[in-house]
Amino acid sequence: MRIKSTLENYFFILPAVIIFAIFYIIPFLWVFQLSMFDWDGILPTKTFIWFQNFKEIVIQDPSWWQAMRNAGYITLIALTFQNAVAFLLALACDREIKMKNFYRAIFFIPPVLSEIVVGMAWRFIISDVDGANIINRMLVSVGLPQLVHNWLSDPKTALTTVALVHSWKGFGWGFLIFLAGLQTIPKELYEAARVDGASAWDYFKKIIIPLMVPVIVVVAILTILGTMQAFALILGLVGGEFAGHTSVPVLRILAVMRDSSRFGYACAQGISFGAILVAISFIQYRLSKRYREA
Amino acid sequence: MKSSIYYQTKKVAINFLVHLFLLSMVLLCLYPLLWMVASSFKTQATIFSDISLIPRQFHFENYYLAVSKSDFGRYFLNSVFYTISVVFGIVVISSMAAYAFSRLKFPGRNIIFTVFIAAMMIPIPGSFVALFILLNKLHLRNTPLGYILCMISVGLSMSIFLLKTFFDKMPRELEDAARIDGCSKLGIWRHVALPFAKPALAVVIVFNALNVWNEYVLALIIFDSKNLMPLQRALMMFRGEFLTNYPLLMAGLTITALPIIIVYLFMQKYIVKGVASQTVFG
Amino acid sequence: MKRLFLLGLIFCFLFCFGCCKAAQDKKKVITVWHWMTDRDESFQELAKQYEQKTGIKVNFELYAPSEQYSQKVRAAAQGKNLPDIFGILSEKKDFASFIKSGHVANLTPYLESDNGRWKKEFFTKALEVNEFKPDNTYGVEAGFYGIPIDVMTIEMLYNKKLFKKAGLNPDVPPATWEEFLAAIEKLRAANIPGLVSGWSEIWMIDCFASNYAFNIMGEKKVLDTIKGLIPYTDPDWIKVFDLFAQMRDNKALVTGVITMINKTAEQLFANEKCAFAFNGSWCVNVYKGMNPDLEYGVMLPPAASDSFPMVVWGGAGSSLLINDRSANKEIAIEFLKWLSDKDQQVFLANKTNNLPANKDALTGIPPILAQFADDMDYTTHPNIWGISEFPIVTETLDKGIQSIIIGEKTPQQVAIEVQKIKERELARKKP
């Protein structure tokens, strides 16, 4: 009887496991195996070089680490700025009953648009060279001409501009999940707090934040995973790696595959990237466990 | 003691600021979209020189041209088919697996779940070639089934993760009640778990629909024949090797964005409404 | 609910089987994979003509953009599913790998048969790109492995109207570097930006730098550097890098030039936002679409030295190859012969404003295109040098130039960096 029950249980995960094993595990093993070869992706012969690719990534590839740092920077902005805005918007929409549906609909449009169009549209809006230069014009019109800048063509500001546009595209998801989370906080708590004479800030600090921690953690993990892998937007905004200033891991891997025909090395980069992502998520998950237990 | 007038003004002020904040965000969100739509009505020569949001002349024929010049209808239907199949497949498969991970006991449960989660975090750029060779060996290359299975696999991890966290919060009383009524495990899954998880399912649907709808590279590599290609291919027709037909591209992009927006608008009611009465999400 | 489920399944299987069946029709079909979006319509028309003429169906499948096309071809190569005719959009080294893997047919016997009738139709430079000379460094059997269907050159263009505005002679573009910098000064005085090019795409930087390298030190020294006999820290190379520093200091470049892909650069020049452009002959079609009234001329990059002639990259633009494993090899080759014939080349040249690869098809091309064709004698191309630089060295060089342009590195620093990578790669190749 127990065996029958267990077999029934396996039935539930069977389709997922089969598809996963065939279409993910096998390619993953193939890529993992290839990462230990020196191969150009075309010739039938490959040379086995153990972990040399990985060694090279760690020691001799500054452009890879620059790409990782850039991705980290964009992710940091996403975790702080993007999610803060998303949270504030969710708070605002939670209380504001009037046009809630309208706002919910509008705020989700950026994630829906394809990255190509977002890159092109924003380049048009920001670029002072081949675009409408709207941001600079606005700055001048509100009396701040000293802030005018070549946002996209100056290497110092390019990455931040990219990060901000990326946040623009991404906040919709955070907004949605935060809003859903806020909805679950019973209105009675709000009433009770008001009766007790608590200020809005107190209410925010003592009730909303603690109850939202699990949601915040989920959003954080998803943000990190999504943002570290971003790349299509960068192509649309600054045409590529901008001498390394806007380089990100995925772009690097594609460049290696395409330009230097080092398929094995690219696979090694992919594996290292994945390993780092897993490590980050794992650490985050562990840290958050302490919060959630409390 | 502060007077009630103080509170009144404070409330109005806060409301005003909140609305201002919201509306400025709305503007920020809408502007690029409006630019895309406005561009679709301009011509190749004016698209970058005319910077106003309202085109001097409305070239409605761009939409007609975009659709007729690129065999749009066929690709559109293909995309619809792929999206529906993949989303359907993922909903069924991942909800079953998530339910099992959450509520059923079997050896290796945690290990297998961890593997799924790890997969979510390890992207494999370059997996296209691997998938291609795999499909080739399975004789599924250049078939819709092959593409659909690949896309299902891509979306499984995230969907299982989302659904499991949701199922974890499901009150056991609901299940117990159903079991007492004589429901089988499959029945509980269908009649209790799925309806409970509507909001998470809605998120899963939107998320995966978006992925499949916007996907291009895998389709390009797997499919040899034009007839099987998805919508993105029509868009690529306008991004020529040297000459990009911007107005038609914008028209195409607008048409492409619409269905997904509609799907989202349809699903968003479930996402927020359903959660309201449940316990904390996550 | 269950009914819907079953319906969905049946739907799926029907669709799948329906498509499988379509693949079973075994008529005489030649499949061609290409990436040339602008020419797809013309190709389809030509395919129809050919079918009417010979009864053989030619199936042109378009996969764009070119980067995805490359990926698809590589994937298909792995699975040995290449079509009858296809192209390779990479460097000679990858071309060699494809040949060595048995994917590409050696077309020399066909080209040289009948006293070289087919071969003579082409510009020599165009064929050279597809040729492997005897004793080449790639280890490939000597011969011709591809057929060019158009040629391109990459040169400089200048806007005649803007020239007039700045007080420059629109019929006499600058021929030397000094004249170029002087012209830039005059343009700046008239508030007109200088040179634009798609320099976020590093191969375009490579092209410009390479042209000047040939001009300053001559072909032999450049090839010797690639062979490793001359270091990149040689003063001549520093002179090349310095040119970019000079352009930066004289504000000869449009702001943000290294954030622009070629399309953006084309758009700027077409909209008369700058006086010079560095672009390929394909731009004729692009500019016509964006601004039919654009008055512009073609010029060689202004020479920085008179020791050696200026060169530009040119030769075959797009080439098509025959799959060696194809069952339809012979008829595919016949089709390529027809495609590269005078009439079809004239047709293509007129429809899409590209230079034909067939010498006899030069009649009747628009004058601006003719200007490009006139400079064919000055052309060279990495694919005919017989040796390739290590890709990572090229990448370091090009990215180094990008850094020079934005003022982050000096020419000397870049030279040292590139040489360091070069020595590392040379050491690696030793065993």
PDB file of N, CA and C in Angstrom, chain C residues 159-241:
ATOM      1  N   ASN C 159      29.585  64.608 -47.258  1.00  0.00           N
ATOM      2  CA  ASN C 159      28.361  65.292 -47.630  1.00  0.00           C
ATOM      3  C   ASN C 159      28.705  66.570 -48.382  1.00  0.00           C
ATOM      4  N   LYS C 160      28.328  66.624 -49.663  1.00  0.00           N
ATOM      5  CA  LYS C 160      28.722  67.768 -50.484  1.00  0.00           C
ATOM      6  C   LYS C 160      28.077  69.067 -50.012  1.00  0.00           C
ATOM      7  N   LYS C 161      26.832  68.987 -49.597  1.00  0.00           N
ATOM      8  CA  LYS C 161      26.130  70.205 -49.177  1.00  0.00           C
ATOM      9  C   LYS C 161      26.802  70.801 -47.943  1.00  0.00           C
ATOM     10  N   LEU C 162      27.152  69.958 -46.986  1.00  0.00           N
ATOM     11  CA  LEU C 162      27.784  70.457 -45.773  1.00  0.00           C
ATOM     12  C   LEU C 162      29.170  71.013 -46.078  1.00  0.00           C
ATOM     13  N   PHE C 163      29.828  70.400 -47.055  1.00  0.00           N
ATOM     14  CA  PHE C 163      31.124  70.919 -47.464  1.00  0.00           C
ATOM     15  C   PHE C 163      30.990  72.360 -47.916  1.00  0.00           C
ATOM     16  N   LYS C 164      29.988  72.573 -48.793  1.00  0.00           N
ATOM     17  CA  LYS C 164      29.792  73.925 -49.318  1.00  0.00           C
ATOM     18  C   LYS C 164      29.533  74.888 -48.174  1.00  0.00           C
ATOM     19  N   LYS C 165      28.709  74.434 -47.203  1.00  0.00           N
ATOM     20  CA  LYS C 165      28.350  75.303 -46.086  1.00  0.00           C
ATOM     21  C   LYS C 165      29.581  75.725 -45.302  1.00  0.00           C
ATOM     22  N   ALA C 166      30.557  74.821 -45.193  1.00  0.00           N
ATOM     23  CA  ALA C 166      31.746  75.160 -44.404  1.00  0.00           C
ATOM     24  C   ALA C 166      32.800  75.847 -45.236  1.00  0.00           C
ATOM     25  N   GLY C 167      32.506  76.058 -46.514  1.00  0.00           N
ATOM     26  CA  GLY C 167      33.471  76.730 -47.366  1.00  0.00           C
ATOM     27  C   GLY C 167      34.503  75.793 -47.951  1.00  0.00           C
ATOM     28  N   LEU C 168      34.152  74.488 -48.036  1.00  0.00           N
ATOM     29  CA  LEU C 168      35.082  73.537 -48.632  1.00  0.00           C
ATOM     30  C   LEU C 168      34.616  73.206 -50.048  1.00  0.00           C
ATOM     31  N   ASN C 169      35.549  72.802 -50.880  1.00  0.00           N
ATOM     32  CA  ASN C 169      35.223  72.475 -52.259  1.00  0.00           C
ATOM     33  C   ASN C 169      34.572  71.094 -52.328  1.00  0.00           C
ATOM     34  N   PRO C 170      33.296  71.026 -52.737  1.00  0.00           N
ATOM     35  CA  PRO C 170      32.601  69.734 -52.731  1.00  0.00           C
ATOM     36  C   PRO C 170      33.132  68.761 -53.771  1.00  0.00           C
ATOM     37  N   ASP C 171      33.931  69.227 -54.717  1.00  0.00           N
ATOM     38  CA  ASP C 171      34.427  68.293 -55.729  1.00  0.00           C
ATOM     39  C   ASP C 171      35.821  67.809 -55.422  1.00  0.00           C
ATOM     40  N   VAL C 172      36.455  68.395 -54.432  1.00  0.00           N
ATOM     41  CA  VAL C 172      37.814  67.970 -54.094  1.00  0.00           C
ATOM     42  C   VAL C 172      37.885  67.624 -52.604  1.00  0.00           C
ATOM     43  N   PRO C 173      37.554  66.390 -52.283  1.00  0.00           N
ATOM     44  CA  PRO C 173      37.624  65.995 -50.864  1.00  0.00           C
ATOM     45  C   PRO C 173      39.084  65.894 -50.412  1.00  0.00           C
ATOM     46  N   PRO C 174      39.338  65.983 -49.101  1.00  0.00           N
ATOM     47  CA  PRO C 174      40.720  65.927 -48.599  1.00  0.00           C
ATOM     48  C   PRO C 174      41.403  64.627 -49.008  1.00  0.00           C
ATOM     49  N   ALA C 175      42.644  64.746 -49.471  1.00  0.00           N
ATOM     50  CA  ALA C 175      43.358  63.562 -49.930  1.00  0.00           C
ATOM     51  C   ALA C 175      44.455  63.158 -48.965  1.00  0.00           C
ATOM     52  N   THR C 176      44.878  64.089 -48.120  1.00  0.00           N
ATOM     53  CA  THR C 176      45.890  63.727 -47.132  1.00  0.00           C
ATOM     54  C   THR C 176      45.345  63.970 -45.735  1.00  0.00           C
ATOM     55  N   TRP C 177      46.030  63.406 -44.768  1.00  0.00           N
ATOM     56  CA  TRP C 177      45.599  63.519 -43.386  1.00  0.00           C
ATOM     57  C   TRP C 177      45.561  64.976 -42.941  1.00  0.00           C
ATOM     58  N   GLU C 178      46.602  65.735 -43.356  1.00  0.00           N
ATOM     59  CA  GLU C 178      46.639  67.144 -42.962  1.00  0.00           C
ATOM     60  C   GLU C 178      45.433  67.892 -43.520  1.00  0.00           C
ATOM     61  N   GLU C 179      45.140  67.603 -44.810  1.00  0.00           N
ATOM     62  CA  GLU C 179      43.985  68.275 -45.413  1.00  0.00           C
ATOM     63  C   GLU C 179      42.709  67.898 -44.662  1.00  0.00           C
ATOM     64  N   PHE C 180      42.660  66.639 -44.248  1.00  0.00           N
ATOM     65  CA  PHE C 180      41.487  66.165 -43.525  1.00  0.00           C
ATOM     66  C   PHE C 180      41.315  66.940 -42.228  1.00  0.00           C
ATOM     67  N   LEU C 181      42.393  67.062 -41.460  1.00  0.00           N
ATOM     68  CA  LEU C 181      42.281  67.783 -40.191  1.00  0.00           C
ATOM     69  C   LEU C 181      41.940  69.251 -40.424  1.00  0.00           C
ATOM     70  N   ALA C 182      42.488  69.825 -41.506  1.00  0.00           N
ATOM     71  CA  ALA C 182      42.156  71.220 -41.821  1.00  0.00           C
ATOM     72  C   ALA C 182      40.669  71.348 -42.141  1.00  0.00           C
ATOM     73  N   ALA C 183      40.171  70.384 -42.903  1.00  0.00           N
ATOM     74  CA  ALA C 183      38.747  70.403 -43.247  1.00  0.00           C
ATOM     75  C   ALA C 183      37.893  70.299 -41.989  1.00  0.00           C
ATOM     76  N   ILE C 184      38.354  69.454 -41.062  1.00  0.00           N
ATOM     77  CA  ILE C 184      37.596  69.282 -39.816  1.00  0.00           C
ATOM     78  C   ILE C 184      37.485  70.605 -39.070  1.00  0.00           C
ATOM     79  N   GLU C 185      38.629  71.356 -39.093  1.00  0.00           N
ATOM     80  CA  GLU C 185      38.608  72.639 -38.389  1.00  0.00           C
ATOM     81  C   GLU C 185      37.573  73.565 -38.995  1.00  0.00           C
ATOM     82  N   LYS C 186      37.542  73.613 -40.322  1.00  0.00           N
ATOM     83  CA  LYS C 186      36.577  74.491 -40.984  1.00  0.00           C
ATOM     84  C   LYS C 186      35.152  74.049 -40.667  1.00  0.00           C
ATOM     85  N   LEU C 187      34.948  72.722 -40.643  1.00  0.00           N
ATOM     86  CA  LEU C 187      33.607  72.221 -40.355  1.00  0.00           C
ATOM     87  C   LEU C 187      33.203  72.578 -38.930  1.00  0.00           C
ATOM     88  N   ARG C 188      34.172  72.486 -38.030  1.00  0.00           N
ATOM     89  CA  ARG C 188      33.856  72.819 -36.635  1.00  0.00           C
ATOM     90  C   ARG C 188      33.483  74.269 -36.501  1.00  0.00           C
ATOM     91  N   ALA C 189      34.190  75.112 -37.276  1.00  0.00           N
ATOM     92  CA  ALA C 189      33.856  76.539 -37.230  1.00  0.00           C
ATOM     93  C   ALA C 189      32.428  76.757 -37.689  1.00  0.00           C
ATOM     94  N   ALA C 190      31.959  75.912 -38.607  1.00  0.00           N
ATOM     95  CA  ALA C 190      30.577  76.034 -39.095  1.00  0.00           C
ATOM     96  C   ALA C 190      29.634  75.171 -38.272  1.00  0.00           C
ATOM     97  N   ASN C 191      30.141  74.640 -37.155  1.00  0.00           N
ATOM     98  CA  ASN C 191      29.319  73.830 -36.254  1.00  0.00           C
ATOM     99  C   ASN C 191      28.811  72.545 -36.872  1.00  0.00           C
ATOM    100  N   ILE C 192      29.640  71.922 -37.699  1.00  0.00           N
ATOM    101  CA  ILE C 192      29.229  70.673 -38.340  1.00  0.00           C
ATOM    102  C   ILE C 192      30.109  69.541 -37.802  1.00  0.00           C
ATOM    103  N   PRO C 193      29.498  68.503 -37.216  1.00  0.00           N
ATOM    104  CA  PRO C 193      30.286  67.376 -36.712  1.00  0.00           C
ATOM    105  C   PRO C 193      31.010  66.664 -37.845  1.00  0.00           C
ATOM    106  N   GLY C 194      32.077  65.985 -37.507  1.00  0.00           N
ATOM    107  CA  GLY C 194      32.956  65.414 -38.516  1.00  0.00           C
ATOM    108  C   GLY C 194      32.588  64.016 -38.979  1.00  0.00           C
ATOM    109  N   LEU C 195      33.309  63.034 -38.437  1.00  0.00           N
ATOM    110  CA  LEU C 195      33.217  61.673 -38.973  1.00  0.00           C
ATOM    111  C   LEU C 195      32.339  60.790 -38.099  1.00  0.00           C
ATOM    112  N   VAL C 196      31.480  60.018 -38.754  1.00  0.00           N
ATOM    113  CA  VAL C 196      30.667  59.049 -38.024  1.00  0.00           C
ATOM    114  C   VAL C 196      30.905  57.663 -38.620  1.00  0.00           C
ATOM    115  N   SER C 197      30.843  56.663 -37.756  1.00  0.00           N
ATOM    116  CA  SER C 197      30.960  55.299 -38.237  1.00  0.00           C
ATOM    117  C   SER C 197      30.429  54.390 -37.146  1.00  0.00           C
ATOM    118  N   GLY C 198      30.092  53.197 -37.510  1.00  0.00           N
ATOM    119  CA  GLY C 198      29.497  52.296 -36.517  1.00  0.00           C
ATOM    120  C   GLY C 198      30.560  51.653 -35.649  1.00  0.00           C
ATOM    121  N   TRP C 199      31.254  52.451 -34.840  1.00  0.00           N
ATOM    122  CA  TRP C 199      32.412  51.928 -34.132  1.00  0.00           C
ATOM    123  C   TRP C 199      32.106  51.267 -32.801  1.00  0.00           C
ATOM    124  N   SER C 200      30.842  50.931 -32.557  1.00  0.00           N
ATOM    125  CA  SER C 200      30.600  50.022 -31.434  1.00  0.00           C
ATOM    126  C   SER C 200      30.836  48.605 -31.958  1.00  0.00           C
ATOM    127  N   GLU C 201      30.780  48.481 -33.288  1.00  0.00           N
ATOM    128  CA  GLU C 201      31.078  47.186 -33.908  1.00  0.00           C
ATOM    129  C   GLU C 201      32.579  47.174 -34.179  1.00  0.00           C
ATOM    130  N   ILE C 202      33.313  46.397 -33.409  1.00  0.00           N
ATOM    131  CA  ILE C 202      34.757  46.570 -33.441  1.00  0.00           C
ATOM    132  C   ILE C 202      35.399  46.195 -34.775  1.00  0.00           C
ATOM    133  N   TRP C 203      34.739  45.434 -35.593  1.00  0.00           N
ATOM    134  CA  TRP C 203      35.358  45.093 -36.858  1.00  0.00           C
ATOM    135  C   TRP C 203      35.505  46.336 -37.733  1.00  0.00           C
ATOM    136  N   MET C 204      34.613  47.311 -37.537  1.00  0.00           N
ATOM    137  CA  MET C 204      34.692  48.532 -38.332  1.00  0.00           C
ATOM    138  C   MET C 204      35.907  49.362 -37.915  1.00  0.00           C
ATOM    139  N   ILE C 205      36.197  49.330 -36.615  1.00  0.00           N
ATOM    140  CA  ILE C 205      37.399  50.021 -36.168  1.00  0.00           C
ATOM    141  C   ILE C 205      38.614  49.322 -36.767  1.00  0.00           C
ATOM    142  N   ASP C 206      38.547  47.991 -36.736  1.00  0.00           N
ATOM    143  CA  ASP C 206      39.636  47.197 -37.259  1.00  0.00           C
ATOM    144  C   ASP C 206      39.914  47.562 -38.709  1.00  0.00           C
ATOM    145  N   CYS C 207      38.823  47.716 -39.470  1.00  0.00           N
ATOM    146  CA  CYS C 207      38.944  48.060 -40.885  1.00  0.00           C
ATOM    147  C   CYS C 207      39.688  49.370 -41.061  1.00  0.00           C
ATOM    148  N   PHE C 208      39.240  50.398 -40.352  1.00  0.00           N
ATOM    149  CA  PHE C 208      39.851  51.728 -40.456  1.00  0.00           C
ATOM    150  C   PHE C 208      41.323  51.669 -40.060  1.00  0.00           C
ATOM    151  N   ALA C 209      41.592  51.040 -38.935  1.00  0.00           N
ATOM    152  CA  ALA C 209      42.968  50.957 -38.453  1.00  0.00           C
ATOM    153  C   ALA C 209      43.831  50.197 -39.450  1.00  0.00           C
ATOM    154  N   SER C 210      43.287  49.122 -39.970  1.00  0.00           N
ATOM    155  CA  SER C 210      44.047  48.293 -40.905  1.00  0.00           C
ATOM    156  C   SER C 210      44.384  49.071 -42.169  1.00  0.00           C
ATOM    157  N   ASN C 211      43.406  49.846 -42.656  1.00  0.00           N
ATOM    158  CA  ASN C 211      43.671  50.643 -43.852  1.00  0.00           C
ATOM    159  C   ASN C 211      44.879  51.535 -43.639  1.00  0.00           C
ATOM    160  N   TYR C 212      44.900  52.211 -42.501  1.00  0.00           N
ATOM    161  CA  TYR C 212      46.004  53.130 -42.240  1.00  0.00           C
ATOM    162  C   TYR C 212      47.304  52.405 -41.947  1.00  0.00           C
ATOM    163  N   ALA C 213      47.184  51.196 -41.367  1.00  0.00           N
ATOM    164  CA  ALA C 213      48.390  50.412 -41.135  1.00  0.00           C
ATOM    165  C   ALA C 213      49.072  50.107 -42.469  1.00  0.00           C
ATOM    166  N   PHE C 214      48.265  49.717 -43.458  1.00  0.00           N
ATOM    167  CA  PHE C 214      48.822  49.441 -44.779  1.00  0.00           C
ATOM    168  C   PHE C 214      49.435  50.694 -45.370  1.00  0.00           C
ATOM    169  N   ASN C 215      48.772  51.814 -45.113  1.00  0.00           N
ATOM    170  CA  ASN C 215      49.230  53.072 -45.690  1.00  0.00           C
ATOM    171  C   ASN C 215      50.544  53.505 -45.052  1.00  0.00           C
ATOM    172  N   ILE C 216      50.686  53.276 -43.751  1.00  0.00           N
ATOM    173  CA  ILE C 216      51.859  53.783 -43.045  1.00  0.00           C
ATOM    174  C   ILE C 216      53.046  52.842 -43.157  1.00  0.00           C
ATOM    175  N   MET C 217      52.804  51.537 -43.066  1.00  0.00           N
ATOM    176  CA  MET C 217      53.959  50.634 -43.052  1.00  0.00           C
ATOM    177  C   MET C 217      53.996  49.629 -44.187  1.00  0.00           C
ATOM    178  N   GLY C 218      52.951  49.611 -45.008  1.00  0.00           N
ATOM    179  CA  GLY C 218      52.979  48.701 -46.145  1.00  0.00           C
ATOM    180  C   GLY C 218      52.500  47.308 -45.794  1.00  0.00           C
ATOM    181  N   GLU C 219      52.054  46.570 -46.805  1.00  0.00           N
ATOM    182  CA  GLU C 219      51.431  45.275 -46.569  1.00  0.00           C
ATOM    183  C   GLU C 219      52.386  44.301 -45.896  1.00  0.00           C
ATOM    184  N   LYS C 220      53.631  44.276 -46.362  1.00  0.00           N
ATOM    185  CA  LYS C 220      54.542  43.254 -45.834  1.00  0.00           C
ATOM    186  C   LYS C 220      54.701  43.387 -44.329  1.00  0.00           C
ATOM    187  N   LYS C 221      54.885  44.633 -43.867  1.00  0.00           N
ATOM    188  CA  LYS C 221      55.140  44.795 -42.433  1.00  0.00           C
ATOM    189  C   LYS C 221      53.902  44.413 -41.616  1.00  0.00           C
ATOM    190  N   VAL C 222      52.736  44.726 -42.165  1.00  0.00           N
ATOM    191  CA  VAL C 222      51.507  44.367 -41.431  1.00  0.00           C
ATOM    192  C   VAL C 222      51.415  42.851 -41.304  1.00  0.00           C
ATOM    193  N   LEU C 223      51.647  42.156 -42.432  1.00  0.00           N
ATOM    194  CA  LEU C 223      51.552  40.696 -42.377  1.00  0.00           C
ATOM    195  C   LEU C 223      52.650  40.121 -41.487  1.00  0.00           C
ATOM    196  N   ASP C 224      53.818  40.760 -41.503  1.00  0.00           N
ATOM    197  CA  ASP C 224      54.879  40.277 -40.621  1.00  0.00           C
ATOM    198  C   ASP C 224      54.483  40.423 -39.158  1.00  0.00           C
ATOM    199  N   THR C 225      53.756  41.494 -38.861  1.00  0.00           N
ATOM    200  CA  THR C 225      53.305  41.659 -37.474  1.00  0.00           C
ATOM    201  C   THR C 225      52.371  40.522 -37.082  1.00  0.00           C
ATOM    202  N   ILE C 226      51.480  40.186 -38.018  1.00  0.00           N
ATOM    203  CA  ILE C 226      50.553  39.096 -37.710  1.00  0.00           C
ATOM    204  C   ILE C 226      51.330  37.800 -37.513  1.00  0.00           C
ATOM    205  N   LYS C 227      52.404  37.649 -38.323  1.00  0.00           N
ATOM    206  CA  LYS C 227      53.185  36.419 -38.170  1.00  0.00           C
ATOM    207  C   LYS C 227      53.962  36.411 -36.875  1.00  0.00           C
ATOM    208  N   GLY C 228      54.044  37.555 -36.231  1.00  0.00           N
ATOM    209  CA  GLY C 228      54.740  37.597 -34.950  1.00  0.00           C
ATOM    210  C   GLY C 228      56.170  38.072 -35.071  1.00  0.00           C
ATOM    211  N   LEU C 229      56.549  38.496 -36.292  1.00  0.00           N
ATOM    212  CA  LEU C 229      57.949  38.895 -36.483  1.00  0.00           C
ATOM    213  C   LEU C 229      58.181  40.332 -36.043  1.00  0.00           C
ATOM    214  N   ILE C 230      57.122  41.113 -36.011  1.00  0.00           N
ATOM    215  CA  ILE C 230      57.246  42.520 -35.625  1.00  0.00           C
ATOM    216  C   ILE C 230      56.271  42.773 -34.480  1.00  0.00           C
ATOM    217  N   PRO C 231      56.735  43.462 -33.432  1.00  0.00           N
ATOM    218  CA  PRO C 231      55.827  43.685 -32.302  1.00  0.00           C
ATOM    219  C   PRO C 231      54.865  44.834 -32.579  1.00  0.00           C
ATOM    220  N   TYR C 232      53.743  44.836 -31.866  1.00  0.00           N
ATOM    221  CA  TYR C 232      52.783  45.914 -32.009  1.00  0.00           C
ATOM    222  C   TYR C 232      53.285  47.201 -31.365  1.00  0.00           C
ATOM    223  N   THR C 233      54.413  47.092 -30.654  1.00  0.00           N
ATOM    224  CA  THR C 233      54.951  48.295 -30.028  1.00  0.00           C
ATOM    225  C   THR C 233      55.889  49.027 -30.983  1.00  0.00           C
ATOM    226  N   ASP C 234      55.982  48.546 -32.200  1.00  0.00           N
ATOM    227  CA  ASP C 234      56.789  49.200 -33.222  1.00  0.00           C
ATOM    228  C   ASP C 234      56.253  50.621 -33.453  1.00  0.00           C
ATOM    229  N   PRO C 235      57.154  51.600 -33.654  1.00  0.00           N
ATOM    230  CA  PRO C 235      56.712  52.994 -33.816  1.00  0.00           C
ATOM    231  C   PRO C 235      55.660  53.184 -34.905  1.00  0.00           C
ATOM    232  N   ASP C 236      55.729  52.382 -35.974  1.00  0.00           N
ATOM    233  CA  ASP C 236      54.732  52.543 -37.027  1.00  0.00           C
ATOM    234  C   ASP C 236      53.331  52.232 -36.511  1.00  0.00           C
ATOM    235  N   TRP C 237      53.224  51.203 -35.675  1.00  0.00           N
ATOM    236  CA  TRP C 237      51.919  50.859 -35.129  1.00  0.00           C
ATOM    237  C   TRP C 237      51.435  51.953 -34.196  1.00  0.00           C
ATOM    238  N   ILE C 238      52.360  52.511 -33.438  1.00  0.00           N
ATOM    239  CA  ILE C 238      51.958  53.583 -32.537  1.00  0.00           C
ATOM    240  C   ILE C 238      51.462  54.774 -33.353  1.00  0.00           C
ATOM    241  N   LYS C 239      52.079  54.947 -34.547  1.00  0.00           N
ATOM    242  CA  LYS C 239      51.579  56.017 -35.420  1.00  0.00           C
ATOM    243  C   LYS C 239      50.126  55.750 -35.792  1.00  0.00           C
ATOM    244  N   VAL C 240      49.815  54.504 -36.079  1.00  0.00           N
ATOM    245  CA  VAL C 240      48.440  54.157 -36.445  1.00  0.00           C
ATOM    246  C   VAL C 240      47.494  54.492 -35.296  1.00  0.00           C
ATOM    247  N   PHE C 241      47.869  54.039 -34.095  1.00  0.00           N
ATOM    248  CA  PHE C 241      46.999  54.300 -32.945  1.00  0.00           C
ATOM    249  C   PHE C 241      46.887  55.794 -32.703  1.00  0.00           C
TER     250      PHE C 241
END
